[in-house]
Amino acid sequence: MYARDTASQSLGMTIEAIAPGYARMSMPVRGDMLNGHQTCHGGFIFALADSAFAFACNSHNHVTVGAGCTIDYLSPGREGDLLSATAVEQTLAGKSGIYDVKVVNQDGRTIALFRGKSHRIGGDVIPA
């Protein structure tokens, strides 16, 4: 799935770890990701959290999409920061799941908290 994810790749995201119901990704904050306040634009933080969510909910090898999400921004990201997003499955029942994602910087400071709802649509991520 990552090989086809040019959006995550273009933002410099890498997968650090993946397991069933779990994914951890990182992304360096570049100068072209800064907003008018010279902090990381929330859209880039959201993209990192959303990508970690996507890899966690597809980690069971069932094609799964996002059905909704929320994000709370708690602290700014700065140029040069290495942000890490850890997505953890909270529940999976039938075709629906709930995942929590915590975004931190290299010092462990919490940048954002994201909660995503997933919906399995059918098929395998990696065909048999």
Tab-separated table of N, CA and C in Angstrom:
chain	number	residue	atom	x	y	z
A	1	MET	N	0.826	-1.189	0.000
A	1	MET	CA	0.000	0.000	0.000
A	1	MET	C	0.873	1.257	0.000
A	2	TYR	N	1.960	1.265	0.780
A	2	TYR	CA	2.844	2.430	0.839
A	2	TYR	C	3.467	2.714	-0.529
A	3	ALA	N	3.790	1.666	-1.266
A	3	ALA	CA	4.406	1.850	-2.589
A	3	ALA	C	3.496	2.637	-3.530
A	4	ARG	N	2.188	2.568	-3.320
A	4	ARG	CA	1.224	3.288	-4.159
A	4	ARG	C	0.791	4.621	-3.546
A	5	ASP	N	1.256	4.929	-2.343
A	5	ASP	CA	0.831	6.123	-1.611
A	5	ASP	C	1.783	7.283	-1.896
A	6	THR	N	1.650	7.875	-3.072
A	6	THR	CA	2.533	8.975	-3.450
A	6	THR	C	2.292	10.229	-2.609
A	7	ALA	N	1.094	10.401	-2.075
A	7	ALA	CA	0.815	11.566	-1.224
A	7	ALA	C	1.684	11.519	0.033
A	8	SER	N	1.664	10.404	0.752
A	8	SER	CA	2.481	10.273	1.966
A	8	SER	C	3.966	10.358	1.634
A	9	GLN	N	4.364	9.714	0.568
A	9	GLN	CA	5.776	9.739	0.175
A	9	GLN	C	6.238	11.158	-0.142
A	10	SER	N	5.399	11.924	-0.850
A	10	SER	CA	5.805	13.275	-1.252
A	10	SER	C	5.975	14.204	-0.056
A	11	LEU	N	5.321	13.888	1.052
A	11	LEU	CA	5.457	14.681	2.272
A	11	LEU	C	6.600	14.197	3.155
A	12	GLY	N	7.328	13.192	2.694
A	12	GLY	CA	8.471	12.677	3.443
A	12	GLY	C	8.104	11.708	4.539
A	13	MET	N	6.878	11.197	4.520
A	13	MET	CA	6.445	10.243	5.554
A	13	MET	C	7.090	8.887	5.330
A	14	THR	N	7.458	8.257	6.445
A	14	THR	CA	7.967	6.889	6.404
A	14	THR	C	7.233	6.061	7.440
A	15	ILE	N	7.125	4.774	7.161
A	15	ILE	CA	6.527	3.838	8.118
A	15	ILE	C	7.633	3.366	9.048
A	16	GLU	N	7.420	3.562	10.341
A	16	GLU	CA	8.394	3.137	11.354
A	16	GLU	C	8.060	1.745	11.892
A	17	ALA	N	6.771	1.443	12.006
A	17	ALA	CA	6.332	0.143	12.535
A	17	ALA	C	4.901	-0.093	12.091
A	18	ILE	N	4.580	-1.379	11.907
A	18	ILE	CA	3.207	-1.752	11.569
A	18	ILE	C	2.939	-3.149	12.100
A	19	ALA	N	1.742	-3.339	12.617
A	19	ALA	CA	1.283	-4.628	13.141
A	19	ALA	C	-0.235	-4.595	13.041
A	20	PRO	N	-0.904	-5.725	13.235
A	20	PRO	CA	-2.367	-5.702	13.167
A	20	PRO	C	-2.963	-4.663	14.130
A	21	GLY	N	-3.710	-3.710	13.561
A	21	GLY	CA	-4.350	-2.677	14.367
A	21	GLY	C	-3.424	-1.586	14.851
A	22	TYR	N	-2.237	-1.477	14.262
A	22	TYR	CA	-1.227	-0.533	14.760
A	22	TYR	C	-0.354	-0.047	13.611
A	23	ALA	N	-0.022	1.235	13.641
A	23	ALA	CA	0.967	1.780	12.712
A	23	ALA	C	1.624	2.995	13.341
A	24	ARG	N	2.912	3.161	13.069
A	24	ARG	CA	3.637	4.355	13.493
A	24	ARG	C	4.371	4.905	12.275
A	25	MET	N	4.137	6.193	12.007
A	25	MET	CA	4.768	6.856	10.869
A	25	MET	C	5.434	8.134	11.348
A	26	SER	N	6.420	8.594	10.580
A	26	SER	CA	7.080	9.849	10.920
A	26	SER	C	7.150	10.751	9.698
A	27	MET	N	7.338	12.053	9.970
A	27	MET	CA	7.427	13.052	8.915
A	27	MET	C	8.247	14.239	9.425
A	28	PRO	N	9.282	14.632	8.684
A	28	PRO	CA	10.012	15.844	9.069
A	28	PRO	C	9.229	17.089	8.656
A	29	VAL	N	9.255	18.113	9.499
A	29	VAL	CA	8.602	19.381	9.174
A	29	VAL	C	9.593	20.224	8.372
A	30	ARG	N	9.238	20.463	7.107
A	30	ARG	CA	10.078	21.232	6.191
A	30	ARG	C	9.624	22.694	6.164
A	31	GLY	N	10.461	23.555	5.644
A	31	GLY	CA	10.136	24.972	5.528
A	31	GLY	C	8.896	25.237	4.705
A	32	ASP	N	8.651	24.397	3.687
A	32	ASP	CA	7.471	24.608	2.844
A	32	ASP	C	6.188	24.082	3.477
A	33	MET	N	6.256	23.620	4.726
A	33	MET	CA	5.084	23.154	5.456
A	33	MET	C	4.623	24.173	6.503
A	34	LEU	N	5.287	25.334	6.550
A	34	LEU	CA	4.985	26.323	7.582
A	34	LEU	C	3.863	27.249	7.131
A	35	ASN	N	3.050	27.647	8.102
A	35	ASN	CA	1.966	28.603	7.839
A	35	ASN	C	2.463	30.031	8.102
A	36	GLY	N	1.557	30.986	8.098
A	36	GLY	CA	1.904	32.383	8.308
A	36	GLY	C	2.441	32.707	9.688
A	37	HIS	N	2.272	31.798	10.637
A	37	HIS	CA	2.815	31.979	11.990
A	37	HIS	C	4.157	31.283	12.145
A	38	GLN	N	4.657	30.718	11.029
A	38	GLN	CA	5.927	29.992	11.013
A	38	GLN	C	5.886	28.742	11.882
A	39	THR	N	4.700	28.118	11.967
A	39	THR	CA	4.549	26.806	12.597
A	39	THR	C	3.995	25.858	11.543
A	40	CYS	N	4.073	24.580	11.822
A	40	CYS	CA	3.599	23.584	10.857
A	40	CYS	C	2.097	23.758	10.617
A	41	HIS	N	1.727	23.880	9.359
A	41	HIS	CA	0.316	24.006	8.978
A	41	HIS	C	-0.441	22.784	9.486
A	42	GLY	N	-1.606	23.017	10.068
A	42	GLY	CA	-2.404	21.918	10.614
A	42	GLY	C	-2.764	20.860	9.590
A	43	GLY	N	-2.874	21.238	8.335
A	43	GLY	CA	-3.197	20.269	7.294
A	43	GLY	C	-2.128	19.205	7.136
A	44	PHE	N	-0.865	19.564	7.348
A	44	PHE	CA	0.215	18.585	7.250
A	44	PHE	C	0.218	17.658	8.460
A	45	ILE	N	-0.071	18.211	9.634
A	45	ILE	CA	-0.185	17.384	10.840
A	45	ILE	C	-1.351	16.411	10.669
A	46	PHE	N	-2.468	16.918	10.155
A	46	PHE	CA	-3.626	16.070	9.891
A	46	PHE	C	-3.265	14.962	8.900
A	47	ALA	N	-2.547	15.316	7.843
A	47	ALA	CA	-2.177	14.316	6.830
A	47	ALA	C	-1.344	13.193	7.440
A	48	LEU	N	-0.413	13.534	8.326
A	48	LEU	CA	0.400	12.503	8.978
A	48	LEU	C	-0.479	11.599	9.837
A	49	ALA	N	-1.344	12.186	10.651
A	49	ALA	CA	-2.237	11.391	11.502
A	49	ALA	C	-3.156	10.523	10.659
A	50	ASP	N	-3.694	11.074	9.588
A	50	ASP	CA	-4.607	10.347	8.711
A	50	ASP	C	-3.902	9.189	8.013
A	51	SER	N	-2.656	9.383	7.620
A	51	SER	CA	-1.910	8.296	6.981
A	51	SER	C	-1.632	7.170	7.964
A	52	ALA	N	-1.236	7.513	9.189
A	52	ALA	CA	-1.017	6.471	10.200
A	52	ALA	C	-2.310	5.707	10.453
A	53	PHE	N	-3.415	6.432	10.552
A	53	PHE	CA	-4.741	5.819	10.700
A	53	PHE	C	-5.019	4.859	9.541
A	54	ALA	N	-4.755	5.298	8.325
A	54	ALA	CA	-5.015	4.460	7.146
A	54	ALA	C	-4.215	3.171	7.186
A	55	PHE	N	-2.943	3.254	7.542
A	55	PHE	CA	-2.122	2.045	7.581
A	55	PHE	C	-2.535	1.126	8.727
A	56	ALA	N	-2.930	1.692	9.858
A	56	ALA	CA	-3.386	0.851	10.970
A	56	ALA	C	-4.676	0.122	10.613
A	57	CYS	N	-5.633	0.825	10.002
A	57	CYS	CA	-6.918	0.160	9.743
A	57	CYS	C	-6.864	-0.756	8.523
A	58	ASN	N	-5.844	-0.639	7.690
A	58	ASN	CA	-5.665	-1.581	6.583
A	58	ASN	C	-4.695	-2.704	6.934
A	59	SER	N	-4.167	-2.701	8.144
A	59	SER	CA	-3.156	-3.677	8.557
A	59	SER	C	-3.692	-5.096	8.718
A	60	HIS	N	-5.001	-5.249	8.684
A	60	HIS	CA	-5.593	-6.591	8.737
A	60	HIS	C	-5.748	-7.189	7.336
A	61	ASN	N	-5.258	-6.461	6.319
A	61	ASN	CA	-5.297	-6.871	4.915
A	61	ASN	C	-6.704	-6.867	4.329
A	62	HIS	N	-7.585	-6.050	4.873
A	62	HIS	CA	-8.912	-5.830	4.299
A	62	HIS	C	-8.976	-4.365	3.863
A	63	VAL	N	-9.422	-4.120	2.639
A	63	VAL	CA	-9.495	-2.746	2.149
A	63	VAL	C	-10.464	-1.963	3.028
A	64	THR	N	-9.932	-0.912	3.651
A	64	THR	CA	-10.674	-0.139	4.643
A	64	THR	C	-10.460	1.341	4.378
A	65	VAL	N	-11.512	2.121	4.524
A	65	VAL	CA	-11.438	3.568	4.296
A	65	VAL	C	-11.887	4.303	5.550
A	66	GLY	N	-11.576	5.576	5.592
A	66	GLY	CA	-12.022	6.415	6.689
A	66	GLY	C	-13.492	6.780	6.521
A	67	ALA	N	-14.227	6.760	7.611
A	67	ALA	CA	-15.640	7.129	7.594
A	67	ALA	C	-15.871	8.450	8.319
A	68	GLY	N	-14.886	8.907	9.056
A	68	GLY	CA	-14.992	10.167	9.790
A	68	GLY	C	-13.827	10.293	10.746
A	69	CYS	N	-13.581	11.522	11.189
A	69	CYS	CA	-12.489	11.720	12.138
A	69	CYS	C	-12.601	13.088	12.797
A	70	THR	N	-11.856	13.231	13.882
A	70	THR	CA	-11.688	14.524	14.548
A	70	THR	C	-10.219	14.666	14.898
A	71	ILE	N	-9.785	15.915	15.042
A	71	ILE	CA	-8.409	16.163	15.471
A	71	ILE	C	-8.405	17.363	16.407
A	72	ASP	N	-7.566	17.269	17.420
A	72	ASP	CA	-7.341	18.376	18.346
A	72	ASP	C	-5.860	18.723	18.281
A	73	TYR	N	-5.568	19.988	17.982
A	73	TYR	CA	-4.194	20.476	17.932
A	73	TYR	C	-3.836	21.021	19.310
A	74	LEU	N	-2.758	20.500	19.886
A	74	LEU	CA	-2.417	20.835	21.260
A	74	LEU	C	-1.164	21.678	21.395
A	75	SER	N	-0.266	21.565	20.421
A	75	SER	CA	0.999	22.279	20.487
A	75	SER	C	1.520	22.434	19.064
A	76	PRO	N	2.252	23.504	18.765
A	76	PRO	CA	2.700	23.687	17.385
A	76	PRO	C	3.879	22.794	17.019
A	77	GLY	N	3.911	22.411	15.759
A	77	GLY	CA	5.098	21.783	15.193
A	77	GLY	C	5.971	22.882	14.624
A	78	ARG	N	7.272	22.681	14.662
A	78	ARG	CA	8.228	23.697	14.216
A	78	ARG	C	9.089	23.148	13.086
A	79	GLU	N	9.613	24.052	12.266
A	79	GLU	CA	10.524	23.626	11.212
A	79	GLU	C	11.684	22.847	11.827
A	80	GLY	N	11.999	21.710	11.214
A	80	GLY	CA	13.065	20.848	11.719
A	80	GLY	C	12.588	19.763	12.659
A	81	ASP	N	11.362	19.879	13.169
A	81	ASP	CA	10.812	18.818	14.021
A	81	ASP	C	10.656	17.531	13.231
A	82	LEU	N	10.790	16.431	13.907
A	82	LEU	CA	10.428	15.130	13.342
A	82	LEU	C	9.163	14.697	14.076
A	83	LEU	N	8.036	14.732	13.368
A	83	LEU	CA	6.764	14.345	13.966
A	83	LEU	C	6.533	12.853	13.774
A	84	SER	N	6.022	12.210	14.810
A	84	SER	CA	5.668	10.787	14.748
A	84	SER	C	4.204	10.634	15.118
A	85	ALA	N	3.501	9.825	14.341
A	85	ALA	CA	2.089	9.548	14.594
A	85	ALA	C	1.944	8.062	14.877
A	86	THR	N	1.371	7.745	16.023
A	86	THR	CA	1.138	6.358	16.411
A	86	THR	C	-0.359	6.111	16.440
A	87	ALA	N	-0.804	5.188	15.589
A	87	ALA	CA	-2.230	4.850	15.476
A	87	ALA	C	-2.475	3.506	16.139
A	88	VAL	N	-3.481	3.464	17.010
A	88	VAL	CA	-3.800	2.253	17.765
A	88	VAL	C	-5.291	1.960	17.634
A	89	GLU	N	-5.588	0.743	17.235
A	89	GLU	CA	-6.985	0.299	17.132
A	89	GLU	C	-7.589	0.199	18.519
A	90	GLN	N	-8.749	0.839	18.712
A	90	GLN	CA	-9.456	0.778	19.979
A	90	GLN	C	-10.548	-0.286	19.955
A	91	THR	N	-11.197	-0.429	18.805
A	91	THR	CA	-12.225	-1.451	18.651
A	91	THR	C	-12.391	-1.765	17.176
A	92	LEU	N	-12.737	-2.998	16.903
A	92	LEU	CA	-13.033	-3.442	15.546
A	92	LEU	C	-14.182	-4.431	15.653
A	93	ALA	N	-15.329	-4.050	15.077
A	93	ALA	CA	-16.522	-4.894	15.148
A	93	ALA	C	-17.195	-4.880	13.784
A	94	GLY	N	-17.323	-6.053	13.209
A	94	GLY	CA	-17.911	-6.122	11.879
A	94	GLY	C	-17.057	-5.366	10.891
A	95	LYS	N	-17.659	-4.410	10.190
A	95	LYS	CA	-16.945	-3.625	9.193
A	95	LYS	C	-16.442	-2.284	9.726
A	96	SER	N	-16.654	-2.005	11.011
A	96	SER	CA	-16.319	-0.693	11.574
A	96	SER	C	-15.244	-0.778	12.636
A	97	GLY	N	-14.405	0.257	12.685
A	97	GLY	CA	-13.362	0.326	13.694
A	97	GLY	C	-13.180	1.751	14.180
A	98	ILE	N	-12.560	1.873	15.349
A	98	ILE	CA	-12.201	3.159	15.933
A	98	ILE	C	-10.707	3.109	16.229
A	99	TYR	N	-9.997	4.171	15.821
A	99	TYR	CA	-8.547	4.248	15.988
A	99	TYR	C	-8.176	5.584	16.598
A	100	ASP	N	-7.273	5.567	17.566
A	100	ASP	CA	-6.735	6.786	18.149
A	100	ASP	C	-5.304	6.970	17.651
A	101	VAL	N	-4.988	8.208	17.293
A	101	VAL	CA	-3.661	8.542	16.785
A	101	VAL	C	-3.104	9.684	17.622
A	102	LYS	N	-1.900	9.492	18.102
A	102	LYS	CA	-1.204	10.536	18.866
A	102	LYS	C	-0.010	10.997	18.036
A	103	VAL	N	0.078	12.299	17.817
A	103	VAL	CA	1.191	12.893	17.083
A	103	VAL	C	2.091	13.602	18.090
A	104	VAL	N	3.366	13.250	18.085
A	104	VAL	CA	4.343	13.858	18.989
A	104	VAL	C	5.542	14.348	18.187
A	105	ASN	N	6.329	15.242	18.795
A	105	ASN	CA	7.581	15.639	18.156
A	105	ASN	C	8.718	14.780	18.699
A	106	GLN	N	9.934	15.069	18.269
A	106	GLN	CA	11.095	14.253	18.649
A	106	GLN	C	11.385	14.291	20.138
A	107	ASP	N	10.842	15.271	20.853
A	107	ASP	CA	11.034	15.363	22.299
A	107	ASP	C	9.903	14.708	23.083
A	108	GLY	N	8.926	14.139	22.368
A	108	GLY	CA	7.797	13.498	23.026
A	108	GLY	C	6.662	14.449	23.354
A	109	ARG	N	6.775	15.721	22.956
A	109	ARG	CA	5.705	16.689	23.202
A	109	ARG	C	4.518	16.366	22.308
A	110	THR	N	3.329	16.286	22.897
A	110	THR	CA	2.132	15.963	22.118
A	110	THR	C	1.743	17.169	21.270
A	111	ILE	N	1.630	16.929	19.962
A	111	ILE	CA	1.275	17.959	18.995
A	111	ILE	C	-0.225	17.910	18.699
A	112	ALA	N	-0.768	16.694	18.543
A	112	ALA	CA	-2.183	16.557	18.197
A	112	ALA	C	-2.698	15.181	18.599
A	113	LEU	N	-4.018	15.118	18.816
A	113	LEU	CA	-4.726	13.863	19.051
A	113	LEU	C	-5.813	13.742	17.995
A	114	PHE	N	-5.886	12.588	17.360
A	114	PHE	CA	-6.789	12.326	16.235
A	114	PHE	C	-7.574	11.061	16.560
A	115	ARG	N	-8.852	11.041	16.248
A	115	ARG	CA	-9.655	9.833	16.368
A	115	ARG	C	-10.340	9.603	15.037
A	116	GLY	N	-10.167	8.387	14.501
A	116	GLY	CA	-10.755	8.055	13.220
A	116	GLY	C	-11.689	6.863	13.303
A	117	LYS	N	-12.732	6.919	12.500
A	117	LYS	CA	-13.661	5.799	12.344
A	117	LYS	C	-13.405	5.188	10.976
A	118	SER	N	-13.310	3.874	10.917
A	118	SER	CA	-13.037	3.189	9.659
A	118	SER	C	-14.230	2.349	9.222
A	119	HIS	N	-14.240	2.064	7.921
A	119	HIS	CA	-15.270	1.193	7.353
A	119	HIS	C	-14.613	0.278	6.310
A	120	ARG	N	-14.760	-1.019	6.527
A	120	ARG	CA	-14.208	-2.006	5.592
A	120	ARG	C	-15.124	-2.080	4.375
A	121	ILE	N	-14.550	-1.972	3.182
A	121	ILE	CA	-15.366	-1.975	1.968
A	121	ILE	C	-15.229	-3.254	1.144
A	122	GLY	N	-14.302	-4.122	1.490
A	122	GLY	CA	-14.185	-5.406	0.807
A	122	GLY	C	-12.930	-5.502	-0.031
A	123	GLY	N	-12.481	-6.714	-0.207
A	123	GLY	CA	-11.257	-6.964	-0.948
A	123	GLY	C	-10.055	-6.990	-0.026
A	124	ASP	N	-8.949	-7.432	-0.581
A	124	ASP	CA	-7.693	-7.517	0.170
A	124	ASP	C	-6.756	-6.413	-0.273
A	125	VAL	N	-6.017	-5.865	0.680
A	125	VAL	CA	-5.001	-4.859	0.365
A	125	VAL	C	-3.913	-5.504	-0.484
A	126	ILE	N	-3.465	-6.676	-0.050
A	126	ILE	CA	-2.478	-7.467	-0.787
A	126	ILE	C	-3.199	-8.716	-1.265
A	127	PRO	N	-3.535	-8.786	-2.562
A	127	PRO	CA	-4.292	-9.939	-3.071
A	127	PRO	C	-3.554	-11.255	-2.818
A	128	ALA	N	-4.337	-12.280	-2.558
A	128	ALA	CA	-3.757	-13.608	-2.290
A	128	ALA	C	-3.185	-14.213	-3.551
